[in-house]
Structures are given as structure tokens and as C-alpha cells.
Coordinates of C-alpha atoms and ligand atoms in Angstrom, one line a residue:
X440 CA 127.6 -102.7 102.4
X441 CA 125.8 -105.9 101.6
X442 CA 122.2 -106.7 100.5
X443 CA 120.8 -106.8 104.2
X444 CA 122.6 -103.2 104.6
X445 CA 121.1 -101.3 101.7
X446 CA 117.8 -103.7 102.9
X447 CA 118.3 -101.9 106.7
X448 CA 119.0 -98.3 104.8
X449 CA 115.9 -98.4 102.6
X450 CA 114.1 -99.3 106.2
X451 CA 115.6 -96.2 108.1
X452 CA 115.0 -94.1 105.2
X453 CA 111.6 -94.8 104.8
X454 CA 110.0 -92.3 107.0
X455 CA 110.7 -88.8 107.2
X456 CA 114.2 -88.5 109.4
X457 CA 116.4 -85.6 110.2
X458 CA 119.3 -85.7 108.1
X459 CA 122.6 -84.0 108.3
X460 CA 125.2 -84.1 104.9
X461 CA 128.6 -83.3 105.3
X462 CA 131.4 -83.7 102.7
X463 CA 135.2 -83.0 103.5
X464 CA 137.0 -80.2 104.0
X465 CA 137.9 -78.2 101.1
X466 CA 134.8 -79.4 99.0
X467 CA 135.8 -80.4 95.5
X468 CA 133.1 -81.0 92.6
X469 CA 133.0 -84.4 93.7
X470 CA 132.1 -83.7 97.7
X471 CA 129.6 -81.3 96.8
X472 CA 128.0 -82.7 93.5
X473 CA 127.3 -85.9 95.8
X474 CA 126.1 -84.5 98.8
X475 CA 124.1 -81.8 96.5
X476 CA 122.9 -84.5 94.4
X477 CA 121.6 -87.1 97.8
X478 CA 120.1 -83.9 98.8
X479 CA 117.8 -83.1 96.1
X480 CA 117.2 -87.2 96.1
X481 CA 116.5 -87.2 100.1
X482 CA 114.4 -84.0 99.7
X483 CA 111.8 -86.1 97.4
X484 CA 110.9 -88.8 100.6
X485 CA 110.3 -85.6 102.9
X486 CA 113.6 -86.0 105.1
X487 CA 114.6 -82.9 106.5
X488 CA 117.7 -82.6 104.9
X489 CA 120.4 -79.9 105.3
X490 CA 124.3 -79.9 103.9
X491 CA 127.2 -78.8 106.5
X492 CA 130.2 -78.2 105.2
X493 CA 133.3 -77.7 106.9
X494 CA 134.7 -74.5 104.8
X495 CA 133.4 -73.1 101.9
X496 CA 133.9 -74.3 98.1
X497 CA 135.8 -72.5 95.4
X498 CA 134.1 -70.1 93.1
X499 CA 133.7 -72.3 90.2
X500 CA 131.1 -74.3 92.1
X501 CA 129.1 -71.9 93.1
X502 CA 126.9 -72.3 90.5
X503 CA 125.4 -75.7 91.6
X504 CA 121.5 -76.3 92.2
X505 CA 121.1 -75.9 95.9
X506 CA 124.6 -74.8 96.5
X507 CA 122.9 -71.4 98.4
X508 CA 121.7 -74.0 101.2
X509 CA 124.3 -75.4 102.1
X510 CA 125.7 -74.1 105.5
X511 CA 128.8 -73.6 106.3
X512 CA 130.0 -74.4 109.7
X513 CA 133.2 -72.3 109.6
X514 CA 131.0 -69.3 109.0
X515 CA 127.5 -70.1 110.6
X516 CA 128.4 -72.1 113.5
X517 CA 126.3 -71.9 116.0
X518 CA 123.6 -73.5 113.7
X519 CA 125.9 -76.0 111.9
X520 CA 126.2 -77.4 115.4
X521 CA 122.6 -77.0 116.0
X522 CA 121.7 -79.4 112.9
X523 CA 124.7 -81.8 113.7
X524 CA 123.3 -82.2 116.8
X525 CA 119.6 -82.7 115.8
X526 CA 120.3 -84.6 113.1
X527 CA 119.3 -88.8 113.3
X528 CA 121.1 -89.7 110.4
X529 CA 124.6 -87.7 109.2
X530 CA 126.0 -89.1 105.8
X531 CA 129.8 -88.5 105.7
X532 CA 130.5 -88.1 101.8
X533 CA 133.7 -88.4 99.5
X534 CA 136.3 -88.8 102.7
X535 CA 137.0 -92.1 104.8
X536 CA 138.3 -90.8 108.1
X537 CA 136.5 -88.3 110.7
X538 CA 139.1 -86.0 111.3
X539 CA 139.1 -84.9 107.4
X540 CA 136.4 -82.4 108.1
X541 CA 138.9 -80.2 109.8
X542 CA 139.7 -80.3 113.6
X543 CA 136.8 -78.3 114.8
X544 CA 134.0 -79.6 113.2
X545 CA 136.1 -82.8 114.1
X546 CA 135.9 -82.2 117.8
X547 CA 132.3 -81.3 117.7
X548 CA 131.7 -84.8 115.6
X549 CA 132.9 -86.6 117.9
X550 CA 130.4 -85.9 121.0
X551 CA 127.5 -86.7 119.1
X552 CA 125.9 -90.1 118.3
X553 CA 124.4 -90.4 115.3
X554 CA 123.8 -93.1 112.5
X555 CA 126.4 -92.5 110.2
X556 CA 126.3 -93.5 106.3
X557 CA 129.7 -93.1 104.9
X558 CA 130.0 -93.7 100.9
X559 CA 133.2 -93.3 99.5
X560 CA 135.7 -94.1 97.4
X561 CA 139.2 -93.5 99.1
X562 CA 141.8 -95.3 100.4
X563 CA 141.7 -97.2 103.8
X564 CA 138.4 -96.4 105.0
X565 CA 138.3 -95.8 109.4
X566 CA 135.9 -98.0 110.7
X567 CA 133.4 -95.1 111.8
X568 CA 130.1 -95.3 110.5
X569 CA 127.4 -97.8 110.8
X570 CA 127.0 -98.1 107.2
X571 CA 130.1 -98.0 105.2
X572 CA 129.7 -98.2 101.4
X573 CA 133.7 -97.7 100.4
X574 CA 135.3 -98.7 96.9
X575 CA 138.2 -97.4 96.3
X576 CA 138.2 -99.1 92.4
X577 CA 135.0 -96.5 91.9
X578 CA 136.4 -93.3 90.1
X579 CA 134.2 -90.8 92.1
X580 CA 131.6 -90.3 95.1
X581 CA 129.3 -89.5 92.4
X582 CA 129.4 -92.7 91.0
X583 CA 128.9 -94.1 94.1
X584 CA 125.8 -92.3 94.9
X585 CA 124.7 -93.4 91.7
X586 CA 125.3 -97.0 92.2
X587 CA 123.7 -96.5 96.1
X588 CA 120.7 -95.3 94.9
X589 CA 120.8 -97.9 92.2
X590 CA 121.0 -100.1 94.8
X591 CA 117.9 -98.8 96.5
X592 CA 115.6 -99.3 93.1
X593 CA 115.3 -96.0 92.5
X594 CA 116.9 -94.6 89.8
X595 CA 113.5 -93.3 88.3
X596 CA 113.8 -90.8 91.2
X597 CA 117.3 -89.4 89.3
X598 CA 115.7 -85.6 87.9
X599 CA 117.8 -82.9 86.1
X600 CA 119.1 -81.6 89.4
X601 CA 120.5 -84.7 90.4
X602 CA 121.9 -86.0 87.2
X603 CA 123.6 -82.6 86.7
X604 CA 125.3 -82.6 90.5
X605 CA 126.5 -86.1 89.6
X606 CA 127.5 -85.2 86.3
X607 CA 129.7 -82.5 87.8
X608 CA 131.3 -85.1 90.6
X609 CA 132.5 -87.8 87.7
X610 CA 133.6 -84.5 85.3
X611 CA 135.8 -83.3 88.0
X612 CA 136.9 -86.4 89.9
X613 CA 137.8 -88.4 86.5
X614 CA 139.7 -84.9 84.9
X615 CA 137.0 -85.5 82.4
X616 CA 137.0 -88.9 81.7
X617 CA 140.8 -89.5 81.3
X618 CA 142.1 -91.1 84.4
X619 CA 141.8 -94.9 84.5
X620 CA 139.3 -95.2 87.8
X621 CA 137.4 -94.2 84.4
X622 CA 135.8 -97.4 83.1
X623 CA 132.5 -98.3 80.8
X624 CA 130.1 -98.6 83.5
X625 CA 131.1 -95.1 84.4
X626 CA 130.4 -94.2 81.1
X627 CA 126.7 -96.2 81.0
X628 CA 126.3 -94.2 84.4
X629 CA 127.3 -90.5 82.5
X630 CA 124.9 -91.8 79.5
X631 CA 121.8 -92.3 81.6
X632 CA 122.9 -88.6 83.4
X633 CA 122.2 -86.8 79.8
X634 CA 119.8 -89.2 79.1
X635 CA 117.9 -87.3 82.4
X636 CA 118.7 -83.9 81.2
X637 CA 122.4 -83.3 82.1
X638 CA 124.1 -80.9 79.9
X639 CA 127.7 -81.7 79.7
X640 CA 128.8 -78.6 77.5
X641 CA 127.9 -76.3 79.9
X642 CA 129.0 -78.2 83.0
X643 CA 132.1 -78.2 81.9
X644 CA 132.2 -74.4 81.1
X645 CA 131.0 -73.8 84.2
X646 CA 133.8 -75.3 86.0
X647 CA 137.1 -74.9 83.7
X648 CA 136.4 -72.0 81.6
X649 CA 135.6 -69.4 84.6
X650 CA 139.9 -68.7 85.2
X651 CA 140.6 -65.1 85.9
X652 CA 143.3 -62.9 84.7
X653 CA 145.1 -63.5 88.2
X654 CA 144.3 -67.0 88.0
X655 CA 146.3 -67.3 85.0
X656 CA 149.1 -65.1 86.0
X657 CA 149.3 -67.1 89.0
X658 CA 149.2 -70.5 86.9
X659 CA 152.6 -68.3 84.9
X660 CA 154.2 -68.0 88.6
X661 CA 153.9 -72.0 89.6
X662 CA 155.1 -72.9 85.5
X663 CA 158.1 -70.7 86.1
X664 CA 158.9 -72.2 89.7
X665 CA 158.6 -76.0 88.6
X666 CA 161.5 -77.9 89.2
X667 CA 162.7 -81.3 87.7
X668 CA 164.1 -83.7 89.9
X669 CA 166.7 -85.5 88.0
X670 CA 167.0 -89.3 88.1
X671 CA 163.5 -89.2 89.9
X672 CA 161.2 -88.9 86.9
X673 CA 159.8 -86.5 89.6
X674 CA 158.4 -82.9 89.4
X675 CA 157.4 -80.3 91.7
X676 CA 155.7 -76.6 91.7
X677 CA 155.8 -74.2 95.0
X678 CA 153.9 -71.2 95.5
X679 CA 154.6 -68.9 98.7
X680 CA 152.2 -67.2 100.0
X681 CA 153.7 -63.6 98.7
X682 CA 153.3 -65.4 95.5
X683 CA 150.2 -66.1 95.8
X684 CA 149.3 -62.7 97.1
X685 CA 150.7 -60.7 94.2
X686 CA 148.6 -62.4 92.1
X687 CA 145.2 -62.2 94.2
X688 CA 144.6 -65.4 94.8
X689 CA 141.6 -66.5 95.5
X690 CA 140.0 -70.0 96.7
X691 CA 140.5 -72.8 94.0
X692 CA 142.7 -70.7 91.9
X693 CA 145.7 -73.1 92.1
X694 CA 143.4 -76.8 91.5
X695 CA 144.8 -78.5 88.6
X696 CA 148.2 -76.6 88.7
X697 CA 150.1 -79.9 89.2
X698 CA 148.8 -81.5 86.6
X699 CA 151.0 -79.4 84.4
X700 CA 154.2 -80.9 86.5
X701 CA 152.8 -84.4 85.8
X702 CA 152.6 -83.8 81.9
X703 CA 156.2 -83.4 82.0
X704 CA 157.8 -86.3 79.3
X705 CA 159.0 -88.9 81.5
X706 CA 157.6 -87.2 84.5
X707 CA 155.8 -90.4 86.9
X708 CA 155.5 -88.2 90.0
X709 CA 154.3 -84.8 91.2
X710 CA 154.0 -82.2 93.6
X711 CA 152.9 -78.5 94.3
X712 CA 153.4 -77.1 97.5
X713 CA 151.1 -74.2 98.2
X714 CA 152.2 -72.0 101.5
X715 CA 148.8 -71.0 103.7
X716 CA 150.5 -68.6 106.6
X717 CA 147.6 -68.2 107.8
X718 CA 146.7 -72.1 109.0
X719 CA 150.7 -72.5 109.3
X720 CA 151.0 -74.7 106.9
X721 CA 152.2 -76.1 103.4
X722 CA 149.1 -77.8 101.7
X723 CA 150.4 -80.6 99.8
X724 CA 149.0 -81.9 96.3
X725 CA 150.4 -85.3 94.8
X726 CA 149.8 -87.2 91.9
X727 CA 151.6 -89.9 90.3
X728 CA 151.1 -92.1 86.5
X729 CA 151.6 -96.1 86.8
X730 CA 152.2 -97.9 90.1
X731 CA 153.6 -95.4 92.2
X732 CA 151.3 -94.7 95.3
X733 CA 151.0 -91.0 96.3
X734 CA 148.6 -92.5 98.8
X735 CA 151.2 -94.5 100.5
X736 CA 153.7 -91.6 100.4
X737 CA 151.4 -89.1 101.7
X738 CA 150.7 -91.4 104.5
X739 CA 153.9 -92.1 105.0
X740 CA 155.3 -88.5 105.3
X741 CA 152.9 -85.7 105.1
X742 CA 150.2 -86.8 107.1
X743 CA 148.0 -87.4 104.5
X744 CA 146.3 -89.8 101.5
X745 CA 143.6 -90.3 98.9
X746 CA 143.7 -92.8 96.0
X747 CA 147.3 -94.4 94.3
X748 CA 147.8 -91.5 91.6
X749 CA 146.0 -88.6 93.2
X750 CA 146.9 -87.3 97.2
X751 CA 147.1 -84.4 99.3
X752 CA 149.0 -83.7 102.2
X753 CA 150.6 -81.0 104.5
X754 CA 153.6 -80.1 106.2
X755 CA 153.9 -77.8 109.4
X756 CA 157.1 -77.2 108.1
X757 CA 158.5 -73.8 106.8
X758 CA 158.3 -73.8 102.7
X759 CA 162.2 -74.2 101.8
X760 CA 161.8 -77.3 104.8
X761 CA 159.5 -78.7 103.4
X762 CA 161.2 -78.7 100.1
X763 CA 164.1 -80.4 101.6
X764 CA 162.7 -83.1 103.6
X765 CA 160.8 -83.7 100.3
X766 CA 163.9 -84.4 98.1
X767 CA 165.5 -86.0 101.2
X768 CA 162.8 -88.4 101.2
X769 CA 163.0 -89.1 97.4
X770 CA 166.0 -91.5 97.1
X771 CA 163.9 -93.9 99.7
X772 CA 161.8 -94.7 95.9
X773 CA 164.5 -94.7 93.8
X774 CA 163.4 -98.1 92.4
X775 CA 159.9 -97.1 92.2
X776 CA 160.7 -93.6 90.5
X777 CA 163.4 -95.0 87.9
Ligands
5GP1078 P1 143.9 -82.7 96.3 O1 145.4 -82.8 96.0 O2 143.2 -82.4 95.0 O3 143.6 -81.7 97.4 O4 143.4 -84.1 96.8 C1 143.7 -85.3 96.0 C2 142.9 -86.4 96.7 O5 143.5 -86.7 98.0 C3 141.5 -86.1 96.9 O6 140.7 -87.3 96.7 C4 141.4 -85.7 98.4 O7 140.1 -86.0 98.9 C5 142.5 -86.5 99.0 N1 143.2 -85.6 100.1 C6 143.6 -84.4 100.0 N2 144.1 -83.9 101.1 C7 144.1 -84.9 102.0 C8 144.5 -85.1 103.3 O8 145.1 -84.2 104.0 N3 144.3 -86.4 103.9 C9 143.7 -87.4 103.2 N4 143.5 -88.6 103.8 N5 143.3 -87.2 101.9 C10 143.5 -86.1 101.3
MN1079 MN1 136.1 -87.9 95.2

């Protein structure tokens, strides 16, 4: 977006609009701390605002202010559709491409025409929205948001609310500061946040020290499945779905399991592959240190994406198939994964 954009958005914005919010599917701090954050900022100019998400969010975000309004068009939809349809103005946040809100909210997208305001920081952005405010450099959404409302001249309008659904969007989305998206200007941006009331401490307690005891059993299970791929400074974790039912798992339970993979000495690349009989599917997670592009690979073979070190994917695939057209794939980045 350029000056005239955010000049044509402050316009449009400027009298009371019905507007729709919907992150991606499978909300993460990020999606929701954004979209809960431009609600609580849209709510102050008297928009009729309301948040759709595809599916619900894992337990450790239920905590956020607003997160009771937000409806959920997997379990209410009859009036998700109602406000899609109604709505003037839907902003897509955190994801680039229509389809990533799942295929029915997809198909149900798709015969509506609204003014769409995308801002997001993935990969490849799809050209769908009128106003497309994409960086994939930018460590978060929330940032984003920030900087868009920034852009807008009003930043006064940030209250404890806001600043605290933003904090939680650049915790999560930066692992707490430590990936490199991370730079200074995200850390003038978390500054100001306190500086308007965000408490770090307890954000941060809120969303990493809520594990249960099955959570951490479960965590045991994927440490004990890991796998070294030799000569492929490559890891990988599976969980099946009896796995993952002996151990009660719940929604979220396994985010941030393949991290452990990646911390692995000498370890560049990745993966946990987490069965879901139910949709039929292996949900994919990659990450990668350095150059290597889990983007690029996820697109390439698991119909997926994201950003160069952090993807997800899937596979329609049984679990052990999946494995093996994984570590068949492998030796095509030999060079890359030396
Ligand atoms: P995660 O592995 O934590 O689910 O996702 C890592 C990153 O990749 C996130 O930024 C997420 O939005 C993105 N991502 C996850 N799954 C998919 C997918 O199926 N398609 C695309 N394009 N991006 C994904
Ligand atoms: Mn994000």
C-alpha cells in the first residue's frame, strides 16, 4: 500500500461501516492478537465490527480481551455467513491466499463482494484484496497492524487492550524475540506497547506456562519418536493419532514441539508430522535455521508455505507415506542441507 492507499483507507474508514475480521485457519497468537487488537481499534470510530474465524483457537489463547466475541464459523454458521455477507469491508489478517481459511468458509468467501484489506506478512501474497499491505521482511501481523495504524496517525488511539493483543502477536510470532524477522524497530514498537500498559510477564505466562500433564507427556512421546536424518542435518518428529489419543490431546497441545527437533547440534531443518484421522490428513510443521526455505519446500511438496524458516503443510497421504516421500524428497537438497 502506498500513501494514496492508506489516504483512500482513512477515507472508507471514516464513517461508521460494517466490518467483518477474519484471520486464518488454525488462529495462532499472531491471527488473533491482530484481528483482536484492529477490533478494539475499529470499535473506537463506531464500525460495527465483528471477528469470524474459520475454527476455533487453542486454549492458551483463550484468555485474550474480546476473545468471547469472536464467532466462529465452524460452530455458528448460519450467522458467520450472515456477517460475511453483510459486511462492507472484510479485513483478511496474518494469511496471503483465500483458500487458507479452510475450504468452506473458502467457498462461501468467494460469492461475496466485498472491499477486502489484507495485511500480512507471508510469503507470496494472491492478488485478492483491494488493499494489500504485505511484507514478508515484518516479523509478525501484529507489527504490521502497528505500523498500519501508524500509518493512519493514530497511534494515540493504541489503549491497554490493544497494546496487550499486539504484544501477544510479536511474543508468539517472534518465539519471544529470538528469531531474526526480530529487529530494533520491533523492539521500539514492543517499548511503546508497555509504555501503554502491556504487561509482558504475564503475557507470556498466559501463553507458555498453561502445559498440562498430558501436554507434557505427549511432548515425552514426539522426543522419543524424533528421528535424525543423517547427512541431511535434518530432523523430524511424528505423532499418530493413537499417540496422540493416549495422551488426551487437546487443540495446541503439540505448537512448539518441532522446535525441539530444530535445536538438535547441527540440525538446519525440521519437521513434525501430526496425523488428524479425522480431516484425513498429516498436518505438516517445518522450520529451517540459515538459507534453507521451508517456504519453497512446502510449496513445492506438501501443498503448503509461510516465511523461509517457519512453514506448514499437509499430506493426504497415510503417516508411514508420508514419511517416505519425505526422506525421498530429501536428497533433491543435498547441497542446501550439507
Ligand atoms: P505452523 O507450522 O506453526 O502451523 O505454521 C508456520 C507458518 O506457516 C505460519 O506462518 C502459518 O501461517 C504458515 N502455514 C501453516 N500452514 C500452512 C499452509 O497449509 N499453507 C500456507 N500457505 N501457510 C501455512
Ligand atoms: Mn503471523
Amino acid at each position: 500500500m502506498n500513501f494514496e492507499d492508506f489516504n483512500n483507507v482513512k477515507q472508507i474508514l471514516s464513517e461508521p461501516k460494517k466490518i467483518a475480521i477474519v484471520p486464518h485457519r488454525n488462529p495462532d497468537g499472531d491471527a488473533y492478537g491482530s484481528s483482536l487488537a484492529l477490533y478494539h481499534y475499529l470499535l473506537k470510530f463506531n464500525h460495527k465490527v465483528t471477528i469470524v474465524s474459520p475454527n476455533d483457537c487453542p486454549e492458551f489463547l483463550k484468555w485474550m480481551p474480546g476473545e468471547d466475541q469472536i464467532v466462529i464459523y465452524e460452530n455458528d454458521t448460519v450467522n458467520a455467513t450472515n456477517i460475511l455477507e453483510e459486511a462492507e469491508i472484510i479485513f483478511a489478517l496474518d494469511f496471503n491466499a483465500l483458500h487458507r481459511v479452510g475450504d468452506r468458509m473458502f467457498q462461501a468467501l468467494k460469492k461475496l463482494d466485498p472491499i477486502y484489506i489484507m495485511i500480512d506478512h507471508h510469503q507470496q501474497p494472491e492478488g485478492f484484496a483491494q488493499f494489500t499491505y504485505s511484507d514478508s521482511s515484518v516479523c509478525s501481523t501484529c507489527q504490521m497492524l502497528y505500523q498500519f495504524i501508524e500509518k493512519l496517525d493514530e497511534l494515540d488511539k493504541i489503549d491497554l487492550d490493544i497494546a496487550t493483543c499486539l504484544y501477544a502477536g510479536i511474543l508468539t510470532d517472534t518465539g519471544s524475540f529470538r528469531f531474526p524477522a526480530t529487529t530494533s524497530e520491533t523492539h521500539r514498537i514492543v517499548a511503546d506497547l508497555l509504555d501503554k500498559g502491556a504487561n509482558n510477564s504475564e503475557i507470556y505466562n498466559k501463553i507458555h506456562n498453561v502445559s498440562s500433564y498430558d501436554r507434557l507427556q505427549l511432548l515425552g512421546k514426539a522426543l522419543q519418536n524424533m528421528k535424525v536424518v543423517e547427512g541431511y542435518k535434518t530432523a523430524y518428529i511424528t505423532l499418530s493419532q493413537s499417540e496422540l489419543n493416549n495422551n488426551n490431546f487437546k487443540k495446541g497441545d503439540t505448537e512448539g514441539f518441532v522446535n525441539y527437533a530444530l535445536s538438535l547440534k547441527n540440525v538446519i531443518f525440521a519437521a513434525i508430522f501430526i496425523e488428524d484421522r479425522k480431516q484425513g490428513i498429516i498436518k505438516i510443521s517445518f522450520r529451517s535455521v540459515g538459507d534453507f526455505s521451508v517456504n519453497e519446500f512446502s510449496r513445492n511438496h506438501f501443498n503448503g508455505g509461510g516465511h523461509i524458516n517457519a512453514a506448514g503443510g499437509k499430506s493426504d497421504e497415510s503417516l508411514d507415506k508420508t514419511i517416505s516421500n519425505f526422506l525421498d524428497i530429501l536428497p533433491l537438497y543435498k547441497n542446501e542441507l550439507q
